[in-house]
Amino acid sequence: MVVVIVVFEVVVVATIVLLAWLLGKGSPHRARTTSLGVALAAAAFVATGVLGIASINYRWPVGWIAAVVVAVVVLVGLFVLLGRDIGWTAARVLGLVGLLALGSLAFGTIMTGGVGASRLQQLYATRASQIAEANGFVALMPRDVQLPTDMLPVEALPDGGLMLSYNGFEMQERKELATITEGDLRQIVAPGATPIRDVVVPGDARVTTLTVNGLPAVAVEFDYAPGGSVMKEGPKATKTTMLVTVLDGVEVRFWSVGGERLVDSGWEPFGALSPAELAGLAESMEPVE
C-alpha cells in the first residue's frame, strides 16, 4: 500500500511540475512563473493539511486559527500573483485551479491512504477528549482498535454525549449524572426504548447480563432492518447487538449491526459482534490522555 501511495505521489508531483511549466511558457517571466506554479501547488498542499487537521479539533486553539489564516493568505497571494503573470484567460485560470487541486490531492492521499493514519488516530483522540471535557467527563476508547480514516468518526451528540464510529460497531458515551444500577441499565435497553440512533428495541429482544471489570452490563440482541422493514435489495441489517454499562463515571453504549456489504460484484453477509465481544471491548477501554 505504501509503495502505491509513493508512486501515486510521484506522479502527482510530476504532473504539478509539467502543468507549472506549461503555464510558464506563455509568461514573459517563464522561470519565475514555473517556480510560482510549483509553489502554488505546495501552498495548496500545506493549506489543505493545516485546514484539514485544524477542522478535526472540536475547539480550535488560537495557534491553529492563526496557521489557517496565514496558509490561506499565502495561497490567495500566490494565486493572484500567478494570475497576473500569465493573464486571466479561462484556460490559464483552469490551469491554476488544477495546481490547487493537485496540491490538495497530494495531501489527502498521504493522510487517508495509510501513511498519515497514526497521526489521524491521535487527532481523533484529541477531538474525543475535547468533546468529553466540554461535557464534564473523560473520554474512553478501546485499546488497539483503530478508527476509520475515510470519514470523521468522532462526533458530539446533542445531549452532551460523544459518539465514536468504528468499523463493525459504534459507541456513545455520556457523563453518569447519578449512580446507575443494573436495573437502570435494563431500562435503557428495555422494549420500546431507543438507546442509540432512534433504533427501537423490540419486545422479543434477547437480554444478557454480563460484567465488565466487575461492574454490571446489560446486552440485548434482536433482528433489525433500517426503516423497520427488510430491504429488497442493497445492504440490509440483520442481527443487532447493544450493550450498556458504566465505566469510570461514564455511561457507555455499544451498538453493532450485521448485514450485507458489497464485495466485488456481489453482496457478502457479515455478522454483528456478540455481547461477549462487546463486553471485551468495554473491558479494554482506556481514558484518552
Tab-separated table of C-alpha atoms in Angstrom:
chain	number	residue	atom	x	y	z
A	1	MET	CA	0.000	0.000	0.000
A	2	VAL	CA	2.805	2.398	0.907
A	3	VAL	CA	4.526	1.693	-2.420
A	4	VAL	CA	1.321	2.501	-4.314
A	5	ILE	CA	0.954	5.773	-2.416
A	6	VAL	CA	4.582	6.737	-3.073
A	7	VAL	CA	4.209	6.009	-6.795
A	8	PHE	CA	0.966	7.990	-6.905
A	9	GLU	CA	2.587	10.934	-5.126
A	10	VAL	CA	5.499	10.899	-7.596
A	11	VAL	CA	3.016	11.004	-10.487
A	12	VAL	CA	1.150	13.903	-8.854
A	13	VAL	CA	4.371	15.881	-8.306
A	14	ALA	CA	5.464	15.254	-11.903
A	15	THR	CA	2.061	16.444	-13.129
A	16	ILE	CA	2.359	19.581	-10.998
A	17	VAL	CA	5.785	20.393	-12.450
A	18	LEU	CA	4.550	19.759	-16.004
A	19	LEU	CA	1.459	21.924	-15.537
A	20	ALA	CA	3.520	24.722	-13.971
A	21	TRP	CA	5.956	24.535	-16.897
A	22	LEU	CA	3.105	24.735	-19.419
A	23	LEU	CA	1.672	27.776	-17.652
A	24	GLY	CA	5.119	29.385	-17.648
A	25	LYS	CA	5.520	29.007	-21.414
A	26	GLY	CA	3.187	31.903	-22.091
A	27	SER	CA	4.707	34.198	-19.498
A	28	PRO	CA	7.458	36.788	-20.075
A	29	HIS	CA	8.964	35.559	-16.789
A	30	ARG	CA	8.969	31.867	-17.616
A	31	ALA	CA	11.298	30.592	-14.888
A	32	ARG	CA	9.629	32.656	-12.173
A	33	THR	CA	6.144	31.667	-13.289
A	34	THR	CA	7.055	27.985	-13.334
A	35	SER	CA	8.521	28.265	-9.840
A	36	LEU	CA	5.456	30.123	-8.610
A	37	GLY	CA	3.245	27.407	-10.104
A	38	VAL	CA	5.065	24.733	-8.116
A	39	ALA	CA	4.899	26.983	-5.047
A	40	LEU	CA	1.131	27.381	-5.520
A	41	ALA	CA	0.643	23.608	-5.503
A	42	ALA	CA	2.879	23.337	-2.434
A	43	ALA	CA	0.856	26.075	-0.724
A	44	ALA	CA	-2.353	24.185	-1.554
A	45	PHE	CA	-0.785	21.066	-0.019
A	46	VAL	CA	0.067	22.953	3.182
A	47	ALA	CA	-3.247	24.836	3.350
A	48	THR	CA	-5.220	21.617	2.894
A	49	GLY	CA	-3.195	19.996	5.632
A	50	VAL	CA	-3.499	22.876	8.076
A	51	LEU	CA	-7.224	23.352	7.462
A	52	GLY	CA	-7.915	19.610	7.494
A	53	ILE	CA	-6.046	18.994	10.733
A	54	ALA	CA	-7.452	22.099	12.415
A	55	SER	CA	-11.013	21.152	11.468
A	56	ILE	CA	-10.713	17.848	13.335
A	57	ASN	CA	-10.394	19.779	16.580
A	58	TYR	CA	-13.699	20.256	18.379
A	59	ARG	CA	-12.414	23.589	19.647
A	60	TRP	CA	-9.812	25.357	17.545
A	61	PRO	CA	-6.773	26.546	19.533
A	62	VAL	CA	-5.571	30.088	18.754
A	63	GLY	CA	-2.413	28.698	17.167
A	64	TRP	CA	-4.390	26.662	14.650
A	65	ILE	CA	-6.606	29.632	13.792
A	66	ALA	CA	-3.505	31.723	13.084
A	67	ALA	CA	-1.983	28.921	10.997
A	68	VAL	CA	-5.134	28.620	8.879
A	69	VAL	CA	-5.246	32.386	8.271
A	70	VAL	CA	-1.576	32.503	7.233
A	71	ALA	CA	-1.926	29.465	4.951
A	72	VAL	CA	-4.988	30.917	3.201
A	73	VAL	CA	-3.394	34.367	2.782
A	74	VAL	CA	-0.260	32.842	1.236
A	75	LEU	CA	-2.373	30.669	-1.060
A	76	VAL	CA	-4.516	33.575	-2.277
A	77	GLY	CA	-1.442	35.765	-2.729
A	78	LEU	CA	0.317	33.196	-4.907
A	79	PHE	CA	-2.849	32.626	-6.937
A	80	VAL	CA	-3.237	36.356	-7.668
A	81	LEU	CA	0.470	36.786	-8.439
A	82	LEU	CA	0.430	33.891	-10.887
A	83	GLY	CA	-2.770	35.128	-12.482
A	84	ARG	CA	-1.148	38.480	-13.183
A	85	ASP	CA	1.899	36.737	-14.637
A	86	ILE	CA	0.025	34.529	-17.103
A	87	GLY	CA	-3.182	36.516	-17.666
A	88	TRP	CA	-6.712	35.814	-16.553
A	89	THR	CA	-7.863	33.744	-19.537
A	90	ALA	CA	-10.249	30.873	-18.870
A	91	ALA	CA	-7.730	28.191	-19.865
A	92	ARG	CA	-4.973	29.597	-17.659
A	93	VAL	CA	-7.252	30.087	-14.674
A	94	LEU	CA	-8.299	26.469	-15.144
A	95	GLY	CA	-4.618	25.547	-15.030
A	96	LEU	CA	-4.223	27.403	-11.734
A	97	VAL	CA	-7.228	25.577	-10.331
A	98	GLY	CA	-5.625	22.335	-11.491
A	99	LEU	CA	-2.496	23.138	-9.474
A	100	LEU	CA	-4.642	23.801	-6.406
A	101	ALA	CA	-6.487	20.522	-6.879
A	102	LEU	CA	-3.289	18.515	-7.347
A	103	GLY	CA	-1.722	20.018	-4.225
A	104	SER	CA	-4.810	19.195	-2.172
A	105	LEU	CA	-4.985	15.700	-3.644
A	106	ALA	CA	-1.384	15.024	-2.671
A	107	PHE	CA	-2.087	15.793	0.984
A	108	GLY	CA	-5.372	13.890	1.062
A	109	THR	CA	-3.734	10.770	-0.332
A	110	ILE	CA	-0.991	10.839	2.281
A	111	MET	CA	-3.391	11.254	5.205
A	112	THR	CA	-6.150	8.824	4.229
A	113	GLY	CA	-4.013	6.303	2.383
A	114	GLY	CA	-2.396	4.897	5.497
A	115	VAL	CA	0.802	6.932	5.698
A	116	GLY	CA	-0.818	9.501	7.983
A	117	ALA	CA	-3.193	7.055	9.678
A	118	SER	CA	-1.351	7.074	13.010
A	119	ARG	CA	-1.426	10.872	13.070
A	120	LEU	CA	-5.156	10.831	12.337
A	121	GLN	CA	-5.725	8.461	15.269
A	122	GLN	CA	-4.027	10.978	17.558
A	123	LEU	CA	-6.153	13.808	16.158
A	124	TYR	CA	-9.346	11.779	16.600
A	125	ALA	CA	-8.379	11.031	20.205
A	126	THR	CA	-7.803	14.745	20.809
A	127	ARG	CA	-11.222	15.600	19.364
A	128	ALA	CA	-12.881	12.933	21.523
A	129	SER	CA	-11.125	14.296	24.599
A	130	GLN	CA	-12.221	17.857	23.787
A	131	ILE	CA	-15.871	16.840	23.338
A	132	ALA	CA	-15.875	14.839	26.571
A	133	GLU	CA	-14.140	17.594	28.523
A	134	ALA	CA	-16.708	20.129	27.309
A	135	ASN	CA	-19.419	17.890	28.756
A	136	GLY	CA	-17.773	17.097	32.075
A	137	PHE	CA	-16.305	13.623	31.640
A	138	VAL	CA	-13.185	11.836	30.432
A	139	ALA	CA	-13.368	10.147	27.024
A	140	LEU	CA	-12.750	6.402	26.869
A	141	MET	CA	-11.540	4.465	23.832
A	142	PRO	CA	-10.995	0.714	23.325
A	143	ARG	CA	-7.362	-0.305	23.305
A	144	ASP	CA	-5.709	-1.287	19.994
A	145	VAL	CA	-8.801	-0.547	17.873
A	146	GLN	CA	-8.334	1.922	15.019
A	147	LEU	CA	-10.938	4.444	13.940
A	148	PRO	CA	-11.668	4.580	10.182
A	149	THR	CA	-9.853	7.296	8.230
A	150	ASP	CA	-12.303	7.698	5.335
A	151	MET	CA	-14.754	9.703	7.458
A	152	LEU	CA	-14.892	11.834	10.602
A	153	PRO	CA	-15.662	9.105	13.163
A	154	VAL	CA	-15.829	11.299	16.282
A	155	GLU	CA	-18.905	13.466	16.821
A	156	ALA	CA	-20.619	15.385	19.610
A	157	LEU	CA	-24.171	14.331	20.476
A	158	PRO	CA	-26.892	16.967	21.016
A	159	ASP	CA	-27.498	15.772	24.586
A	160	GLY	CA	-23.896	16.316	25.650
A	161	GLY	CA	-22.543	12.922	24.675
A	162	LEU	CA	-19.741	11.611	22.499
A	163	MET	CA	-20.116	9.230	19.550
A	164	LEU	CA	-17.312	7.078	18.129
A	165	SER	CA	-17.966	5.156	14.901
A	166	TYR	CA	-15.653	2.178	14.404
A	167	ASN	CA	-15.710	-0.445	11.673
A	168	GLY	CA	-18.161	-3.056	12.934
A	169	PHE	CA	-19.561	-1.165	15.897
A	170	GLU	CA	-20.461	2.238	17.263
A	171	MET	CA	-20.292	3.557	20.796
A	172	GLN	CA	-21.730	6.503	22.660
A	173	GLU	CA	-20.512	7.989	25.929
A	174	ARG	CA	-22.249	10.290	28.388
A	175	LYS	CA	-21.454	11.558	31.857
A	176	GLU	CA	-23.067	9.457	34.591
A	177	LEU	CA	-25.308	12.079	36.202
A	178	ALA	CA	-26.402	9.754	39.019
A	179	THR	CA	-25.449	6.264	40.170
A	180	ILE	CA	-26.665	3.829	37.511
A	181	THR	CA	-27.683	0.387	38.744
A	182	GLU	CA	-28.205	-2.825	36.792
A	183	GLY	CA	-31.925	-2.049	36.839
A	184	ASP	CA	-31.235	1.326	35.250
A	185	LEU	CA	-29.159	-0.355	32.546
A	186	ARG	CA	-32.058	-2.711	31.808
A	187	GLN	CA	-34.371	0.274	31.440
A	188	ILE	CA	-32.028	1.841	28.883
A	189	VAL	CA	-32.402	-1.235	26.618
A	190	ALA	CA	-35.959	-2.164	27.619
A	191	PRO	CA	-38.535	-2.971	24.893
A	192	GLY	CA	-39.689	0.256	23.270
A	193	ALA	CA	-36.572	2.178	24.298
A	194	THR	CA	-34.270	3.846	21.765
A	195	PRO	CA	-30.755	3.547	23.223
A	196	ILE	CA	-28.867	4.520	20.066
A	197	ARG	CA	-29.807	6.320	16.819
A	198	ASP	CA	-33.556	6.025	17.420
A	199	VAL	CA	-33.357	2.244	16.972
A	200	VAL	CA	-36.336	0.826	18.891
A	201	VAL	CA	-35.671	-2.271	20.991
A	202	PRO	CA	-38.408	-4.818	20.121
A	203	GLY	CA	-40.334	-6.849	22.672
A	204	ASP	CA	-38.669	-10.102	21.621
A	205	ALA	CA	-35.091	-8.858	22.169
A	206	ARG	CA	-32.854	-11.395	23.920
A	207	VAL	CA	-31.391	-9.964	27.137
A	208	THR	CA	-27.995	-10.986	28.526
A	209	THR	CA	-26.468	-9.839	31.804
A	210	LEU	CA	-22.677	-9.627	31.913
A	211	THR	CA	-19.944	-7.995	33.944
A	212	VAL	CA	-17.332	-5.541	32.692
A	213	ASN	CA	-14.386	-5.099	35.019
A	214	GLY	CA	-16.564	-6.413	37.819
A	215	LEU	CA	-19.395	-3.986	37.074
A	216	PRO	CA	-22.815	-4.883	35.628
A	217	ALA	CA	-23.524	-4.662	31.905
A	218	VAL	CA	-26.704	-5.490	30.019
A	219	ALA	CA	-26.856	-6.563	26.372
A	220	VAL	CA	-29.766	-7.119	24.009
A	221	GLU	CA	-29.846	-8.951	20.674
A	222	PHE	CA	-32.565	-8.666	18.060
A	223	ASP	CA	-33.287	-8.555	14.340
A	224	TYR	CA	-33.399	-5.091	12.853
A	225	ALA	CA	-33.809	-3.613	9.387
A	226	PRO	CA	-33.389	0.080	8.512
A	227	GLY	CA	-36.760	1.781	8.333
A	228	GLY	CA	-38.378	-1.080	10.214
A	229	SER	CA	-38.620	-3.459	7.249
A	230	VAL	CA	-36.297	-5.749	5.336
A	231	MET	CA	-34.941	-4.098	2.204
A	232	LYS	CA	-35.448	-5.994	-1.046
A	233	GLU	CA	-32.031	-5.086	-2.398
A	234	GLY	CA	-28.818	-3.465	-1.292
A	235	PRO	CA	-27.348	-3.622	2.197
A	236	LYS	CA	-29.818	-4.844	4.803
A	237	ALA	CA	-29.244	-5.133	8.510
A	238	THR	CA	-29.990	-8.455	10.191
A	239	LYS	CA	-28.662	-9.184	13.669
A	240	THR	CA	-28.180	-6.288	16.053
A	241	THR	CA	-26.451	-6.232	19.421
A	242	MET	CA	-26.473	-3.457	22.009
A	243	LEU	CA	-24.611	-3.315	25.304
A	244	VAL	CA	-24.762	-0.684	28.039
A	245	THR	CA	-22.522	-0.308	31.065
A	246	VAL	CA	-20.829	2.306	33.237
A	247	LEU	CA	-17.059	2.784	33.328
A	248	ASP	CA	-15.227	5.363	35.440
A	249	GLY	CA	-18.313	7.527	35.807
A	250	VAL	CA	-19.127	7.339	32.094
A	251	GLU	CA	-22.249	5.679	30.717
A	252	VAL	CA	-21.187	3.715	27.642
A	253	ARG	CA	-23.491	2.298	24.966
A	254	PHE	CA	-22.306	-0.066	22.236
A	255	TRP	CA	-24.156	-0.899	19.021
A	256	SER	CA	-23.148	-3.488	16.430
A	257	VAL	CA	-25.234	-4.321	13.362
A	258	GLY	CA	-24.873	-7.240	10.990
A	259	GLY	CA	-25.967	-7.089	7.384
A	260	GLU	CA	-24.588	-7.288	3.875
A	261	ARG	CA	-21.829	-5.318	2.161
A	262	LEU	CA	-20.917	-5.093	-1.498
A	263	VAL	CA	-17.756	-7.061	-2.267
A	264	ASP	CA	-16.565	-7.149	-5.884
A	265	SER	CA	-19.791	-7.860	-7.772
A	266	GLY	CA	-21.903	-9.424	-5.045
A	267	TRP	CA	-23.288	-8.943	-1.556
A	268	GLU	CA	-21.438	-10.587	1.311
A	269	PRO	CA	-23.061	-11.075	4.729
A	270	PHE	CA	-21.307	-10.014	7.911
A	271	GLY	CA	-22.349	-10.539	11.485
A	272	ALA	CA	-22.883	-8.265	14.442
A	273	LEU	CA	-20.496	-8.559	17.360
A	274	SER	CA	-21.755	-10.767	20.180
A	275	PRO	CA	-22.494	-9.493	23.703
A	276	ALA	CA	-19.282	-11.146	24.912
A	277	GLU	CA	-17.258	-9.408	22.186
A	278	LEU	CA	-18.754	-6.025	23.056
A	279	ALA	CA	-18.039	-6.701	26.734
A	280	GLY	CA	-14.440	-7.472	25.789
A	281	LEU	CA	-14.186	-4.135	24.009
A	282	ALA	CA	-15.644	-2.403	27.049
A	283	GLU	CA	-13.067	-4.064	29.307
A	284	SER	CA	-10.271	-2.728	27.101
A	285	MET	CA	-11.479	0.869	27.366
A	286	GLU	CA	-8.861	3.365	28.473
A	287	PRO	CA	-9.042	7.088	29.261
A	288	VAL	CA	-7.858	9.312	26.428
A	289	GLU	CA	-4.701	11.088	27.536
